[in-house]
Tab-separated table of C-alpha atoms in Angstrom:
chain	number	residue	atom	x	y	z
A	712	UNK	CA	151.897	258.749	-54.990
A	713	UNK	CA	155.087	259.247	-53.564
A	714	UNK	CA	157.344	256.217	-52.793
A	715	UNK	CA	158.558	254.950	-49.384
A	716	UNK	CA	161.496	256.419	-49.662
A	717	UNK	CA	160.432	260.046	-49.971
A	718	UNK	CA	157.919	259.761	-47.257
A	719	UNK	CA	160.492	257.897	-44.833
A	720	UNK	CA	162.624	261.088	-45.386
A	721	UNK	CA	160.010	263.236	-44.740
A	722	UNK	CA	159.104	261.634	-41.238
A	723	UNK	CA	162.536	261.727	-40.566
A	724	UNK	CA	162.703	265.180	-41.135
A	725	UNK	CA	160.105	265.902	-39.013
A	726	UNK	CA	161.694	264.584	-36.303
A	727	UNK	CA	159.918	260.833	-36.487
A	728	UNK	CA	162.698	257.716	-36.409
A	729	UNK	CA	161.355	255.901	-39.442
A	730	UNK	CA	162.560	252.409	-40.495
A	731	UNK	CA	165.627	252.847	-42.805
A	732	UNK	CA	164.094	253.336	-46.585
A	733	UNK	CA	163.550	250.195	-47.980
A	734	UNK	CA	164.522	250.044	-51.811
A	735	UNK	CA	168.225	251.266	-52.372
A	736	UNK	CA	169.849	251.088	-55.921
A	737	UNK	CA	171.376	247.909	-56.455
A	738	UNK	CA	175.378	247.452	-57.533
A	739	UNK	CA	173.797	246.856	-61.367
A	740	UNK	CA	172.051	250.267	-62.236
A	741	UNK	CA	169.608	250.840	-65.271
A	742	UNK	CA	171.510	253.321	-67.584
A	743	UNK	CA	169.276	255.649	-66.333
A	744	UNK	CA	169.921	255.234	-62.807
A	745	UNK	CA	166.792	253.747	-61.720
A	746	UNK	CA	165.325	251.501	-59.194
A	747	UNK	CA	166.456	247.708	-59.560
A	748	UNK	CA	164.915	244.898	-57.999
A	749	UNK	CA	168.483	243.297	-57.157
A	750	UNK	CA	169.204	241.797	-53.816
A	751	UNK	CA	171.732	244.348	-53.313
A	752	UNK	CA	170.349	246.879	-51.802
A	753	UNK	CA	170.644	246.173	-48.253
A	754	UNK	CA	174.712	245.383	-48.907
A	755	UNK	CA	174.664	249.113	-50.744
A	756	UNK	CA	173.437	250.531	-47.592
A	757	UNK	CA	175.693	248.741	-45.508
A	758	UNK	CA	178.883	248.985	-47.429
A	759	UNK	CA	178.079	252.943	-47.623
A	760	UNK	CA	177.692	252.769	-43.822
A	761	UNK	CA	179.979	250.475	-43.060
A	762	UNK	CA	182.812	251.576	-45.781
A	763	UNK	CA	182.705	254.984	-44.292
A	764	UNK	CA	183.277	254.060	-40.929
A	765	UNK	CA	185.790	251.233	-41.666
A	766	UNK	CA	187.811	254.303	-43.133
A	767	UNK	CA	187.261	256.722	-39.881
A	768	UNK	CA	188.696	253.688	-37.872
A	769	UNK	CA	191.240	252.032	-40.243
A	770	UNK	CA	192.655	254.535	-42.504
A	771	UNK	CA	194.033	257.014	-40.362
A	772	UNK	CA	197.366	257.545	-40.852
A	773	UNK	CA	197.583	256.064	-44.742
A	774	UNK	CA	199.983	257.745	-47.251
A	775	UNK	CA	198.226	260.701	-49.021
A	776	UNK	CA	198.660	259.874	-53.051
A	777	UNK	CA	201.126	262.145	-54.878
A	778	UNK	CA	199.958	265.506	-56.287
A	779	UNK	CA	196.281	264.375	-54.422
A	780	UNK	CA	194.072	267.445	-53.223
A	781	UNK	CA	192.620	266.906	-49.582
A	782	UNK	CA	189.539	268.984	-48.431
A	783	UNK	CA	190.821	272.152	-46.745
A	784	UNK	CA	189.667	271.135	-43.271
A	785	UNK	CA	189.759	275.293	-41.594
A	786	UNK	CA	187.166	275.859	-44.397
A	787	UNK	CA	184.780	273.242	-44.472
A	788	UNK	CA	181.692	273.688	-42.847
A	789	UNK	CA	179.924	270.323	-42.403
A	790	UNK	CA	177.051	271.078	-41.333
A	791	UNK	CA	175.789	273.445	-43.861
A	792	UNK	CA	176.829	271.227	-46.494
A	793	UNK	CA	174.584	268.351	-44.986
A	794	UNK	CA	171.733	270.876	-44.718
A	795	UNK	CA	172.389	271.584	-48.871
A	796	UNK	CA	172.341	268.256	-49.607
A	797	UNK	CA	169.215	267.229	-47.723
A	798	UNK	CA	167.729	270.328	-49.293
A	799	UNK	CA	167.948	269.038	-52.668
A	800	UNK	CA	167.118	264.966	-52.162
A	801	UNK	CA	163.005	265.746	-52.907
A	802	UNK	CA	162.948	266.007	-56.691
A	803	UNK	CA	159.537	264.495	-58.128
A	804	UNK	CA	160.854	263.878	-61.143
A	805	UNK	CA	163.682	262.277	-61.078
A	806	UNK	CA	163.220	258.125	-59.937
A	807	UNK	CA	160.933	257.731	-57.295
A	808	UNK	CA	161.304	261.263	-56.297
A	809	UNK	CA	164.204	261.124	-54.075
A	810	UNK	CA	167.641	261.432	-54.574
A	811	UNK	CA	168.445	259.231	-51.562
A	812	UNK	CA	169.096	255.856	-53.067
A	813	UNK	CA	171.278	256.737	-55.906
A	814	UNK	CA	173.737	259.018	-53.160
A	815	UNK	CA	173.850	255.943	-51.229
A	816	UNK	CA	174.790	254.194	-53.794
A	817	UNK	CA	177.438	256.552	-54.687
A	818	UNK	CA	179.069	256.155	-51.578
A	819	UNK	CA	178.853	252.533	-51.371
A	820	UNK	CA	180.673	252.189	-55.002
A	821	UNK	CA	182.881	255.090	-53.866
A	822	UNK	CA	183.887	252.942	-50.778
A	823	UNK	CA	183.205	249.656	-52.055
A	824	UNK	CA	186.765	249.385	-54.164
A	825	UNK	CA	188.678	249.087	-51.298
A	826	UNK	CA	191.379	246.344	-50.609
A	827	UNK	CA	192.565	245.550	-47.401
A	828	UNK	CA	195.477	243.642	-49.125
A	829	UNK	CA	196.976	245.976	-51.270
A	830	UNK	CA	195.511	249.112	-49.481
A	831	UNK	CA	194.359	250.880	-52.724
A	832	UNK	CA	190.572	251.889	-53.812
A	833	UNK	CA	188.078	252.860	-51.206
A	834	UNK	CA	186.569	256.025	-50.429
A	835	UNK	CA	189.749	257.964	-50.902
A	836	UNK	CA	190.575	259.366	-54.463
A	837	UNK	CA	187.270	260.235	-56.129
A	838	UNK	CA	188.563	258.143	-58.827
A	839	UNK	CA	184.926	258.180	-60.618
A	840	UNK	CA	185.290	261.002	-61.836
A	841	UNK	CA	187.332	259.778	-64.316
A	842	UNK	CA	187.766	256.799	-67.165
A	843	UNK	CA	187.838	253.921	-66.674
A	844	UNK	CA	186.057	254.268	-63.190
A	845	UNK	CA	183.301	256.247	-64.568
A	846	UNK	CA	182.164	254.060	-67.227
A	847	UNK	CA	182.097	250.727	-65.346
A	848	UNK	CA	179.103	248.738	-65.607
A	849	UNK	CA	178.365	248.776	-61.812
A	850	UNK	CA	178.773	252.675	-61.952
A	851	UNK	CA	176.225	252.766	-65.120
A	852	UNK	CA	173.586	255.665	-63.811
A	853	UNK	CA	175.951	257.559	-61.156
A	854	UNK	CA	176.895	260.410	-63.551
A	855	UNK	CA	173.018	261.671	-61.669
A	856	UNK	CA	174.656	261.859	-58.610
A	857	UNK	CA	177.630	263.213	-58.858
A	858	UNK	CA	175.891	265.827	-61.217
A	859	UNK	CA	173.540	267.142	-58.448
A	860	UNK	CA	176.811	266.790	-55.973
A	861	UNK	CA	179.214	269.437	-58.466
A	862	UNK	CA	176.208	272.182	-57.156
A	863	UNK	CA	177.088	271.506	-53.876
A	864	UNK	CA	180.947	271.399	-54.275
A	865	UNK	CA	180.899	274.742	-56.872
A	866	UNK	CA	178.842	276.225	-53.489
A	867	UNK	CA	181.621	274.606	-51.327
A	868	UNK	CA	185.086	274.500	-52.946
A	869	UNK	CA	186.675	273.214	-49.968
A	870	UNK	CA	185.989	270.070	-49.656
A	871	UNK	CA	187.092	267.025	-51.535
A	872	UNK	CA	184.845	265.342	-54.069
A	873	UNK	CA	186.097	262.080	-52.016
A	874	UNK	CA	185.027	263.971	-48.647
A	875	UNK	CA	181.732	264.968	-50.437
A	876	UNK	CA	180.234	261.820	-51.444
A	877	UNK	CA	181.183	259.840	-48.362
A	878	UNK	CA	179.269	263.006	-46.687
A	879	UNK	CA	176.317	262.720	-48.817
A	880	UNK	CA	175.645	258.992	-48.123
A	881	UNK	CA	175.720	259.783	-44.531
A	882	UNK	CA	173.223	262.421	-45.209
A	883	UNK	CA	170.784	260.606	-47.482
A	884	UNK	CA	171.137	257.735	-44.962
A	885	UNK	CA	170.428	260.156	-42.051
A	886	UNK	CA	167.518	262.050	-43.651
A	887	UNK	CA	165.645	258.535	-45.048
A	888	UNK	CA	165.051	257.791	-40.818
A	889	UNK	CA	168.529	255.858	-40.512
A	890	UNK	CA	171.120	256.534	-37.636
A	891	UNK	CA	173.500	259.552	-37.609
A	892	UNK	CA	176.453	258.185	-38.772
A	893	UNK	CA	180.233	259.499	-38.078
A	894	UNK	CA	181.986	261.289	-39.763
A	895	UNK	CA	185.358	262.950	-40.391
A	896	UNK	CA	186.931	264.927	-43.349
A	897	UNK	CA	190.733	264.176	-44.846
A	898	UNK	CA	189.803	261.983	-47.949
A	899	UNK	CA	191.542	263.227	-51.100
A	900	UNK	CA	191.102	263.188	-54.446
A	901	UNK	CA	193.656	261.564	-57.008
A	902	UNK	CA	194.494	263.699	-59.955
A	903	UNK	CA	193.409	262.712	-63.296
A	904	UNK	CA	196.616	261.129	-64.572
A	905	UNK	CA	196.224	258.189	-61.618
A	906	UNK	CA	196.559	254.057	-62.153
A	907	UNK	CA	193.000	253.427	-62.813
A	908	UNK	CA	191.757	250.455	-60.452
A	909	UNK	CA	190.790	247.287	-62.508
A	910	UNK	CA	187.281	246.507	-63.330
A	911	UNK	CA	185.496	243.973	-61.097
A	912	UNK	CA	185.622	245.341	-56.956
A	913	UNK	CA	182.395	246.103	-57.077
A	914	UNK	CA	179.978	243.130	-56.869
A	915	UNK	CA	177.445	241.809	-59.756
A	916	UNK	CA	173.553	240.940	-59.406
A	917	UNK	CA	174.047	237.499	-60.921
A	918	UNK	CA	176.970	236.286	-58.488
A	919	UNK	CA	179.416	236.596	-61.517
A	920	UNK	CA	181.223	233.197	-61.673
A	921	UNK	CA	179.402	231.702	-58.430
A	922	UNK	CA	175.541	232.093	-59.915
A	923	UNK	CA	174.966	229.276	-58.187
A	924	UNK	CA	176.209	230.264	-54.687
A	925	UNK	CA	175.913	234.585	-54.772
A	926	UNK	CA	176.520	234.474	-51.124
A	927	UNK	CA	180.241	233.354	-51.750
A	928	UNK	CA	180.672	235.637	-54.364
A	929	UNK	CA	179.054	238.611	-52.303
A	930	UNK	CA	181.277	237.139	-49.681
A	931	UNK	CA	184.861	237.576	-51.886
A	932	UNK	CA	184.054	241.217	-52.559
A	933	UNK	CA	183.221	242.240	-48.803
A	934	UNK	CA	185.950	239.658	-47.514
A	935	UNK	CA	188.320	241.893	-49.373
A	936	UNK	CA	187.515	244.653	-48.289
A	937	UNK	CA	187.736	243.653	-44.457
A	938	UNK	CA	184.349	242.470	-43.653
A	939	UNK	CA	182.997	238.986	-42.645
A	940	UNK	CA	179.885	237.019	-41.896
Protein backbone atom coordinates (compact mmCIF):
# COMPACT_ATOMS: atom_id res chain seq x y z
CA UNK A 1 0.00 0.00 0.00
CA UNK A 2 1.41 3.14 -0.78
CA UNK A 3 1.85 5.79 1.98
CA UNK A 4 0.15 9.22 2.30
CA UNK A 5 2.73 10.84 1.04
CA UNK A 6 2.94 9.24 -2.39
CA UNK A 7 -0.73 9.38 -2.93
CA UNK A 8 -0.93 13.19 -1.73
CA UNK A 9 1.63 13.75 -4.59
CA UNK A 10 -0.21 11.97 -6.90
CA UNK A 11 -3.54 14.02 -6.34
CA UNK A 12 -1.54 16.89 -6.52
CA UNK A 13 -0.32 16.01 -9.68
CA UNK A 14 -3.43 15.51 -11.02
CA UNK A 15 -4.41 18.72 -10.45
CA UNK A 16 -6.33 18.00 -6.84
CA UNK A 17 -5.07 20.56 -3.79
CA UNK A 18 -4.36 17.85 -1.26
CA UNK A 19 -3.53 18.59 2.42
CA UNK A 20 0.29 19.09 2.71
CA UNK A 21 1.85 15.33 3.23
CA UNK A 22 1.74 14.54 6.62
CA UNK A 23 4.98 12.61 7.83
CA UNK A 24 8.24 14.62 6.91
CA UNK A 25 11.74 13.36 8.09
CA UNK A 26 12.51 14.63 11.33
CA UNK A 27 15.98 16.79 12.17
CA UNK A 28 17.32 13.15 13.75
CA UNK A 29 17.38 10.72 10.66
CA UNK A 30 17.81 6.81 10.88
CA UNK A 31 21.24 6.12 9.17
CA UNK A 32 19.30 5.00 6.53
CA UNK A 33 17.30 7.95 5.99
CA UNK A 34 14.04 6.75 7.04
CA UNK A 35 10.82 7.85 8.47
CA UNK A 36 11.07 9.06 12.25
CA UNK A 37 8.34 9.54 14.48
CA UNK A 38 9.97 12.92 15.89
CA UNK A 39 7.91 15.99 16.44
CA UNK A 40 9.90 17.67 13.91
CA UNK A 41 8.44 17.28 11.03
CA UNK A 42 6.11 20.06 10.75
CA UNK A 43 9.26 22.61 11.79
CA UNK A 44 11.25 20.66 8.71
CA UNK A 45 8.56 21.71 6.45
CA UNK A 46 8.38 25.05 7.66
CA UNK A 47 11.98 25.93 8.03
CA UNK A 48 12.38 24.54 4.26
CA UNK A 49 9.51 26.91 3.38
CA UNK A 50 10.13 29.45 5.44
CA UNK A 51 14.20 29.38 5.20
CA UNK A 52 13.84 29.73 1.51
CA UNK A 53 11.79 32.61 1.49
CA UNK A 54 13.47 34.37 4.48
CA UNK A 55 16.54 34.25 1.98
CA UNK A 56 14.47 35.67 -1.25
CA UNK A 57 13.49 38.59 1.16
CA UNK A 58 16.55 39.05 3.47
CA UNK A 59 19.60 38.05 1.71
CA UNK A 60 19.65 40.06 -1.22
CA UNK A 61 22.46 41.98 -1.51
CA UNK A 62 24.92 39.72 0.98
CA UNK A 63 28.66 39.39 0.11
CA UNK A 64 29.23 36.42 -2.29
CA UNK A 65 32.08 34.10 -0.39
CA UNK A 66 35.53 34.18 -2.01
CA UNK A 67 36.36 31.80 -4.88
CA UNK A 68 32.26 30.69 -4.40
CA UNK A 69 30.53 29.41 -7.74
CA UNK A 70 26.94 30.99 -8.25
CA UNK A 71 24.42 29.24 -10.65
CA UNK A 72 24.86 30.75 -14.12
CA UNK A 73 21.49 32.50 -14.12
CA UNK A 74 21.30 32.99 -18.57
CA UNK A 75 21.47 29.13 -18.42
CA UNK A 76 19.28 27.86 -15.95
CA UNK A 77 16.09 26.72 -16.90
CA UNK A 78 13.83 26.37 -13.83
CA UNK A 79 11.23 24.95 -14.92
CA UNK A 80 12.53 21.91 -16.54
CA UNK A 81 14.58 21.22 -13.67
CA UNK A 82 11.36 21.18 -11.37
CA UNK A 83 9.70 18.91 -13.95
CA UNK A 84 13.11 16.39 -13.48
CA UNK A 85 12.87 16.44 -10.08
CA UNK A 86 9.17 15.71 -9.68
CA UNK A 87 9.82 13.04 -12.28
CA UNK A 88 11.98 11.10 -10.11
CA UNK A 89 10.19 11.58 -6.35
CA UNK A 90 7.94 8.03 -7.01
CA UNK A 91 10.50 5.35 -6.23
CA UNK A 92 8.74 2.22 -4.47
CA UNK A 93 11.57 1.18 -3.02
CA UNK A 94 13.19 3.50 -1.42
CA UNK A 95 11.23 4.69 2.25
CA UNK A 96 7.74 4.96 1.84
CA UNK A 97 8.08 5.29 -1.81
CA UNK A 98 8.61 8.89 -2.21
CA UNK A 99 11.44 10.91 -2.28
CA UNK A 100 9.52 13.94 -0.97
CA UNK A 101 10.29 13.95 2.71
CA UNK A 102 13.93 13.39 2.69
CA UNK A 103 14.31 16.61 -0.19
CA UNK A 104 12.44 18.55 2.25
CA UNK A 105 14.46 17.76 4.65
CA UNK A 106 17.44 18.60 2.70
CA UNK A 107 16.42 21.95 2.28
CA UNK A 108 15.36 22.58 5.70
CA UNK A 109 19.03 21.43 7.07
CA UNK A 110 20.44 23.26 4.02
CA UNK A 111 18.62 26.46 5.27
CA UNK A 112 18.30 25.68 8.76
CA UNK A 113 22.19 26.79 9.69
CA UNK A 114 21.55 30.16 9.25
CA UNK A 115 22.43 33.02 11.77
CA UNK A 116 20.94 36.20 11.69
CA UNK A 117 23.76 37.41 14.07
CA UNK A 118 26.76 36.58 12.45
CA UNK A 119 25.18 36.22 8.91
CA UNK A 120 26.92 32.87 8.06
CA UNK A 121 25.18 29.28 7.29
CA UNK A 122 21.86 29.14 5.58
CA UNK A 123 20.93 28.05 2.28
CA UNK A 124 23.91 29.63 0.63
CA UNK A 125 27.19 27.52 0.28
CA UNK A 126 26.15 23.89 -0.19
CA UNK A 127 28.45 23.32 2.59
CA UNK A 128 27.08 19.51 2.95
CA UNK A 129 28.75 18.44 0.58
CA UNK A 130 31.61 18.39 2.48
CA UNK A 131 33.21 17.26 6.14
CA UNK A 132 32.33 18.15 8.77
CA UNK A 133 28.79 19.23 7.44
CA UNK A 134 28.18 15.99 5.84
CA UNK A 135 28.71 13.75 8.64
CA UNK A 136 26.69 15.58 11.33
CA UNK A 137 24.33 13.64 13.24
CA UNK A 138 21.26 15.72 12.15
CA UNK A 139 22.46 15.23 8.44
CA UNK A 140 22.81 11.24 9.16
CA UNK A 141 20.66 9.77 5.94
CA UNK A 142 20.95 12.93 3.46
CA UNK A 143 23.83 11.45 1.39
CA UNK A 144 20.08 9.79 -0.43
CA UNK A 145 19.22 13.01 -1.41
CA UNK A 146 21.78 14.70 -2.56
CA UNK A 147 22.69 11.39 -4.48
CA UNK A 148 19.43 11.40 -6.56
CA UNK A 149 20.01 15.47 -6.81
CA UNK A 150 23.95 14.99 -8.61
CA UNK A 151 21.52 13.29 -11.69
CA UNK A 152 19.79 16.28 -11.91
CA UNK A 153 22.77 18.75 -11.60
CA UNK A 154 25.19 16.34 -14.11
CA UNK A 155 21.76 16.95 -16.51
CA UNK A 156 21.94 20.68 -15.47
CA UNK A 157 25.46 22.03 -14.84
CA UNK A 158 24.31 25.42 -14.37
CA UNK A 159 22.96 25.71 -11.45
CA UNK A 160 24.36 25.73 -7.98
CA UNK A 161 24.12 22.70 -5.73
CA UNK A 162 22.94 25.57 -3.12
CA UNK A 163 20.31 26.79 -5.88
CA UNK A 164 19.39 23.07 -6.44
CA UNK A 165 18.34 21.87 -3.18
CA UNK A 166 16.53 25.01 -2.09
CA UNK A 167 14.71 24.25 -5.64
CA UNK A 168 13.99 20.76 -4.86
CA UNK A 169 12.26 21.42 -1.48
CA UNK A 170 10.06 23.80 -3.22
CA UNK A 171 9.30 21.11 -5.64
CA UNK A 172 8.72 18.15 -3.34
CA UNK A 173 6.67 20.63 -1.26
CA UNK A 174 4.72 21.71 -4.40
CA UNK A 175 4.13 18.22 -5.86
CA UNK A 176 3.01 16.56 -2.15
CA UNK A 177 -0.42 19.18 -2.60
CA UNK A 178 1.43 22.18 -0.73
CA UNK A 179 1.47 25.87 -2.10
CA UNK A 180 3.78 27.03 -4.95
CA UNK A 181 6.37 28.55 -3.24
CA UNK A 182 8.86 31.46 -4.59
CA UNK A 183 11.61 31.23 -5.81
CA UNK A 184 14.77 32.88 -7.15
CA UNK A 185 18.29 31.61 -8.20
CA UNK A 186 21.84 33.39 -6.97
CA UNK A 187 22.81 30.99 -4.04
CA UNK A 188 26.42 29.83 -4.33
CA UNK A 189 28.36 27.23 -3.39
CA UNK A 190 31.55 27.55 -1.06
CA UNK A 191 34.58 25.74 -2.29
CA UNK A 192 35.85 22.86 -0.46
CA UNK A 193 38.65 24.52 1.50
CA UNK A 194 35.76 26.79 3.51
CA UNK A 195 35.49 27.38 7.64
CA UNK A 196 33.28 24.53 8.33
CA UNK A 197 30.19 25.80 10.51
CA UNK A 198 30.22 24.26 14.09
CA UNK A 199 28.12 21.36 14.98
CA UNK A 200 24.82 22.08 16.76
CA UNK A 201 22.41 24.78 14.31
CA UNK A 202 20.36 22.29 13.53
CA UNK A 203 17.88 21.25 16.27
CA UNK A 204 17.75 17.71 18.26
CA UNK A 205 14.58 15.36 18.90
CA UNK A 206 15.22 15.27 22.63
CA UNK A 207 15.40 19.22 23.21
CA UNK A 208 19.24 18.81 23.81
CA UNK A 209 19.91 20.57 27.17
CA UNK A 210 16.12 21.78 27.67
CA UNK A 211 14.47 17.97 27.60
CA UNK A 212 12.31 19.25 29.82
CA UNK A 213 11.04 22.35 27.95
CA UNK A 214 11.79 21.33 23.81
CA UNK A 215 9.74 24.28 22.94
CA UNK A 216 12.57 26.67 24.28
CA UNK A 217 15.11 24.78 22.81
CA UNK A 218 13.20 24.53 19.35
CA UNK A 219 12.70 28.16 20.10
CA UNK A 220 16.82 29.09 20.38
CA UNK A 221 17.47 27.42 17.04
CA UNK A 222 14.57 29.23 15.01
CA UNK A 223 15.09 32.50 17.21
CA UNK A 224 18.49 32.50 15.63
CA UNK A 225 17.77 32.19 12.66
CA UNK A 226 15.14 35.15 12.58
CA UNK A 227 11.95 33.53 13.41
CA UNK A 228 9.58 33.88 16.45
CA UNK A 229 6.45 32.55 18.06
Amino acid sequence: MRSSVVRVGMAARRGARAPLAARLMSTQASSGGGSSSSILGFAALAAAAGGGYYYYTNQQGAAPAPAATASDASKVDVAAIKNEIASMLEDENHDDGSYGPILVRLAWHHAGTYDKNSNTGGSDGAAMRFEPEAGWGANAGLHTARAILEKVKKNHPEISYSDLWSLAGNTAIEEMGGPELPFRLGRKDKPSDCKALPDGLLPDADGRDKKDKPADHLRDIFYRMGFND
